[in-house]
Amino acid sequence: MAKFLAFGEIMLRLSPPGRELLMQTPRFDVWVAGAEANVVTQLAKLGHDAGIATLVPDNDLGRAAISTLRGHGVDTGTIALGGDRMGLYFVTSGAGMRATEVIYDRAWSSFAQAPVAAWDWDVLLAGVDRLHLSGITPALGPVPADSAIAAARAATDRGIPVSFDGNWRGKLWERWDSNPRAILTELVAHADLMFGNHRDIALLLGRDDFSGDGEDRRRHAAEAAFEAFPRLQTIASTARHVEHVDLHRIAARIDTRDGTAQTEEVVLAGIVDRIGGGDAFAAGVLHALRSGHDIAQAAATGVALAALKHSLPGDAGLFRQADLDAYLAGGLDVRR
């Protein structure tokens, strides 16, 4: 199987232990983080040749991130060293009726300051059969936005399919004089596979007329996206209903130009950590499609890995095929 490559920033995530408030006690749990890194980590755990093109500082933080990813089986040969700082973000986990909160500290990171010319796409895309991007990279600023667009164009020019995860981050877009719709539209125009729902499509198309409820509204939005973006063939999304922080219901859906696959809702009770659930979903869909399965199996695999991620602290899903198979087989008794 050829190599899967993502392009995006690797960060460190810092969280107070348990369900404590930020700085309630002077301790943090630290994980290697980042949407694109989460996707390649889970894919590597499932046996795929997956790597990430990025830049981290040449210090203990950057090298620890590389070592962690390498330990999970990620190909780290496309990670460069340079710049002065590692992007950080802080997550205060919610509890009961208190929502989870995120604080970003990633301005002036090594990755965010890397010029467009830093990325040699002839080298980075050699042997790659899919490039994966997200809407987080362009949200970091005008230079990362140009780099993401250059990456998408480079892949298209070489006949390499592009997958794109919307990953809307309003707090990041608001920090600079951005035009999210124009930038994200340019990126989606290169994608054959998009992770996003009817709200993402409404933003891209500048529309709010997706009528109907539930499945009808999502199909209407998907058909509008297919009409607007000729390369786009598949749209994968989730629908989440939050009862309280520890009890969610989630379902997955995949739309193609010819049909739709929809899963039943999964009840997620006793949630440990919801951060990274969308990345686990994306990895599950990609895993199934790269393994030759149809869209129904891809939707089921995506929602399965998303559900499993909610049981695990940290950003990335770390589940192997045996874990996925056990979940899909059902049953929650102790495996002895």
PDB file of N, CA and C in Angstrom, residues 252-295:
ATOM      1  N   ALA A 252     -23.089   8.493  12.147  1.00  0.00           N
ATOM      2  CA  ALA A 252     -22.231   8.837  11.015  1.00  0.00           C
ATOM      3  C   ALA A 252     -23.008   8.701   9.719  1.00  0.00           C
ATOM      4  N   ARG A 253     -22.546   9.457   8.739  1.00  0.00           N
ATOM      5  CA  ARG A 253     -23.205   9.453   7.430  1.00  0.00           C
ATOM      6  C   ARG A 253     -22.145   9.673   6.358  1.00  0.00           C
ATOM      7  N   ILE A 254     -22.304   8.986   5.241  1.00  0.00           N
ATOM      8  CA  ILE A 254     -21.470   9.229   4.075  1.00  0.00           C
ATOM      9  C   ILE A 254     -22.376   9.419   2.866  1.00  0.00           C
ATOM     10  N   ASP A 255     -22.143  10.513   2.147  1.00  0.00           N
ATOM     11  CA  ASP A 255     -22.861  10.792   0.911  1.00  0.00           C
ATOM     12  C   ASP A 255     -21.890  10.706  -0.259  1.00  0.00           C
ATOM     13  N   THR A 256     -22.330  10.064  -1.333  1.00  0.00           N
ATOM     14  CA  THR A 256     -21.613  10.098  -2.602  1.00  0.00           C
ATOM     15  C   THR A 256     -22.566  10.667  -3.647  1.00  0.00           C
ATOM     16  N   ARG A 257     -22.072  10.824  -4.849  1.00  0.00           N
ATOM     17  CA  ARG A 257     -22.941  11.321  -5.912  1.00  0.00           C
ATOM     18  C   ARG A 257     -24.057  10.331  -6.229  1.00  0.00           C
ATOM     19  N   ASP A 258     -23.845   9.054  -5.898  1.00  0.00           N
ATOM     20  CA  ASP A 258     -24.819   8.021  -6.264  1.00  0.00           C
ATOM     21  C   ASP A 258     -25.643   7.491  -5.098  1.00  0.00           C
ATOM     22  N   GLY A 259     -25.276   7.818  -3.869  1.00  0.00           N
ATOM     23  CA  GLY A 259     -26.024   7.226  -2.768  1.00  0.00           C
ATOM     24  C   GLY A 259     -25.573   7.715  -1.414  1.00  0.00           C
ATOM     25  N   THR A 260     -26.146   7.082  -0.396  1.00  0.00           N
ATOM     26  CA  THR A 260     -25.925   7.504   0.989  1.00  0.00           C
ATOM     27  C   THR A 260     -25.847   6.272   1.881  1.00  0.00           C
ATOM     28  N   ALA A 261     -24.998   6.361   2.910  1.00  0.00           N
ATOM     29  CA  ALA A 261     -24.968   5.348   3.965  1.00  0.00           C
ATOM     30  C   ALA A 261     -25.088   6.070   5.297  1.00  0.00           C
ATOM     31  N   GLN A 262     -25.952   5.576   6.158  1.00  0.00           N
ATOM     32  CA  GLN A 262     -26.231   6.222   7.443  1.00  0.00           C
ATOM     33  C   GLN A 262     -26.190   5.167   8.540  1.00  0.00           C
ATOM     34  N   THR A 263     -25.488   5.444   9.628  1.00  0.00           N
ATOM     35  CA  THR A 263     -25.457   4.511  10.751  1.00  0.00           C
ATOM     36  C   THR A 263     -26.563   4.838  11.750  1.00  0.00           C
ATOM     37  N   GLU A 264     -26.829   3.892  12.624  1.00  0.00           N
ATOM     38  CA  GLU A 264     -27.684   4.168  13.775  1.00  0.00           C
ATOM     39  C   GLU A 264     -26.909   5.002  14.789  1.00  0.00           C
ATOM     40  N   GLU A 265     -27.631   5.660  15.680  1.00  0.00           N
ATOM     41  CA  GLU A 265     -26.974   6.417  16.734  1.00  0.00           C
ATOM     42  C   GLU A 265     -26.292   5.486  17.722  1.00  0.00           C
ATOM     43  N   VAL A 266     -25.119   5.906  18.175  1.00  0.00           N
ATOM     44  CA  VAL A 266     -24.386   5.214  19.224  1.00  0.00           C
ATOM     45  C   VAL A 266     -24.457   6.074  20.478  1.00  0.00           C
ATOM     46  N   VAL A 267     -24.828   5.470  21.595  1.00  0.00           N
ATOM     47  CA  VAL A 267     -24.874   6.195  22.856  1.00  0.00           C
ATOM     48  C   VAL A 267     -23.491   6.133  23.507  1.00  0.00           C
ATOM     49  N   LEU A 268     -22.940   7.300  23.791  1.00  0.00           N
ATOM     50  CA  LEU A 268     -21.627   7.403  24.431  1.00  0.00           C
ATOM     51  C   LEU A 268     -21.831   7.858  25.864  1.00  0.00           C
ATOM     52  N   ALA A 269     -21.707   6.930  26.785  1.00  0.00           N
ATOM     53  CA  ALA A 269     -21.896   7.230  28.197  1.00  0.00           C
ATOM     54  C   ALA A 269     -20.567   7.106  28.933  1.00  0.00           C
ATOM     55  N   GLY A 270     -20.397   7.900  29.984  1.00  0.00           N
ATOM     56  CA  GLY A 270     -19.157   7.850  30.736  1.00  0.00           C
ATOM     57  C   GLY A 270     -17.962   8.306  29.928  1.00  0.00           C
ATOM     58  N   ILE A 271     -18.136   9.393  29.189  1.00  0.00           N
ATOM     59  CA  ILE A 271     -17.086   9.874  28.279  1.00  0.00           C
ATOM     60  C   ILE A 271     -15.840  10.268  29.063  1.00  0.00           C
ATOM     61  N   VAL A 272     -14.703   9.787  28.604  1.00  0.00           N
ATOM     62  CA  VAL A 272     -13.410  10.134  29.207  1.00  0.00           C
ATOM     63  C   VAL A 272     -12.848  11.400  28.576  1.00  0.00           C
ATOM     64  N   ASP A 273     -12.900  11.491  27.237  1.00  0.00           N
ATOM     65  CA  ASP A 273     -12.302  12.627  26.533  1.00  0.00           C
ATOM     66  C   ASP A 273     -12.872  12.664  25.117  1.00  0.00           C
ATOM     67  N   ARG A 274     -13.588  13.737  24.770  1.00  0.00           N
ATOM     68  CA  ARG A 274     -14.182  13.823  23.443  1.00  0.00           C
ATOM     69  C   ARG A 274     -13.250  14.461  22.431  1.00  0.00           C
ATOM     70  N   ILE A 275     -12.198  15.154  22.879  1.00  0.00           N
ATOM     71  CA  ILE A 275     -11.278  15.802  21.961  1.00  0.00           C
ATOM     72  C   ILE A 275     -10.607  14.745  21.080  1.00  0.00           C
ATOM     73  N   GLY A 276     -10.581  14.991  19.780  1.00  0.00           N
ATOM     74  CA  GLY A 276      -9.996  14.035  18.846  1.00  0.00           C
ATOM     75  C   GLY A 276     -10.984  13.034  18.283  1.00  0.00           C
ATOM     76  N   GLY A 277     -12.242  13.108  18.719  1.00  0.00           N
ATOM     77  CA  GLY A 277     -13.228  12.165  18.202  1.00  0.00           C
ATOM     78  C   GLY A 277     -13.460  12.312  16.711  1.00  0.00           C
ATOM     79  N   GLY A 278     -13.469  13.561  16.231  1.00  0.00           N
ATOM     80  CA  GLY A 278     -13.640  13.775  14.798  1.00  0.00           C
ATOM     81  C   GLY A 278     -12.469  13.268  13.984  1.00  0.00           C
ATOM     82  N   ASP A 279     -11.273  13.390  14.529  1.00  0.00           N
ATOM     83  CA  ASP A 279     -10.088  12.870  13.840  1.00  0.00           C
ATOM     84  C   ASP A 279     -10.127  11.341  13.790  1.00  0.00           C
ATOM     85  N   ALA A 280     -10.591  10.725  14.866  1.00  0.00           N
ATOM     86  CA  ALA A 280     -10.733   9.269  14.871  1.00  0.00           C
ATOM     87  C   ALA A 280     -11.767   8.827  13.840  1.00  0.00           C
ATOM     88  N   PHE A 281     -12.856   9.590  13.727  1.00  0.00           N
ATOM     89  CA  PHE A 281     -13.863   9.292  12.696  1.00  0.00           C
ATOM     90  C   PHE A 281     -13.246   9.355  11.308  1.00  0.00           C
ATOM     91  N   ALA A 282     -12.492  10.430  11.041  1.00  0.00           N
ATOM     92  CA  ALA A 282     -11.852  10.565   9.733  1.00  0.00           C
ATOM     93  C   ALA A 282     -10.910   9.398   9.464  1.00  0.00           C
ATOM     94  N   ALA A 283     -10.127   9.024  10.471  1.00  0.00           N
ATOM     95  CA  ALA A 283      -9.205   7.901  10.298  1.00  0.00           C
ATOM     96  C   ALA A 283      -9.968   6.612  10.006  1.00  0.00           C
ATOM     97  N   GLY A 284     -11.093   6.414  10.674  1.00  0.00           N
ATOM     98  CA  GLY A 284     -11.878   5.212  10.445  1.00  0.00           C
ATOM     99  C   GLY A 284     -12.427   5.130   9.036  1.00  0.00           C
ATOM    100  N   VAL A 285     -12.947   6.254   8.542  1.00  0.00           N
ATOM    101  CA  VAL A 285     -13.461   6.285   7.169  1.00  0.00           C
ATOM    102  C   VAL A 285     -12.326   6.033   6.182  1.00  0.00           C
ATOM    103  N   LEU A 286     -11.212   6.710   6.372  1.00  0.00           N
ATOM    104  CA  LEU A 286     -10.067   6.519   5.476  1.00  0.00           C
ATOM    105  C   LEU A 286      -9.551   5.082   5.522  1.00  0.00           C
ATOM    106  N   HIS A 287      -9.490   4.517   6.719  1.00  0.00           N
ATOM    107  CA  HIS A 287      -9.026   3.131   6.872  1.00  0.00           C
ATOM    108  C   HIS A 287      -9.908   2.175   6.075  1.00  0.00           C
ATOM    109  N   ALA A 288     -11.214   2.340   6.214  1.00  0.00           N
ATOM    110  CA  ALA A 288     -12.126   1.430   5.519  1.00  0.00           C
ATOM    111  C   ALA A 288     -12.039   1.601   4.005  1.00  0.00           C
ATOM    112  N   LEU A 289     -12.015   2.833   3.542  1.00  0.00           N
ATOM    113  CA  LEU A 289     -11.966   3.067   2.098  1.00  0.00           C
ATOM    114  C   LEU A 289     -10.638   2.588   1.516  1.00  0.00           C
ATOM    115  N   ARG A 290      -9.539   2.822   2.247  1.00  0.00           N
ATOM    116  CA  ARG A 290      -8.234   2.363   1.761  1.00  0.00           C
ATOM    117  C   ARG A 290      -8.126   0.839   1.800  1.00  0.00           C
ATOM    118  N   SER A 291      -8.979   0.212   2.602  1.00  0.00           N
ATOM    119  CA  SER A 291      -8.978  -1.249   2.690  1.00  0.00           C
ATOM    120  C   SER A 291      -9.960  -1.880   1.708  1.00  0.00           C
ATOM    121  N   GLY A 292     -10.604  -1.061   0.879  1.00  0.00           N
ATOM    122  CA  GLY A 292     -11.477  -1.578  -0.163  1.00  0.00           C
ATOM    123  C   GLY A 292     -12.918  -1.788   0.230  1.00  0.00           C
ATOM    124  N   HIS A 293     -13.341  -1.274   1.381  1.00  0.00           N
ATOM    125  CA  HIS A 293     -14.720  -1.462   1.824  1.00  0.00           C
ATOM    126  C   HIS A 293     -15.654  -0.419   1.215  1.00  0.00           C
ATOM    127  N   ASP A 294     -16.953  -0.708   1.259  1.00  0.00           N
ATOM    128  CA  ASP A 294     -17.936   0.223   0.708  1.00  0.00           C
ATOM    129  C   ASP A 294     -18.251   1.329   1.714  1.00  0.00           C
ATOM    130  N   ILE A 295     -19.104   2.263   1.314  1.00  0.00           N
ATOM    131  CA  ILE A 295     -19.351   3.427   2.165  1.00  0.00           C
ATOM    132  C   ILE A 295     -20.125   3.059   3.430  1.00  0.00           C
TER     133      ILE A 295
END
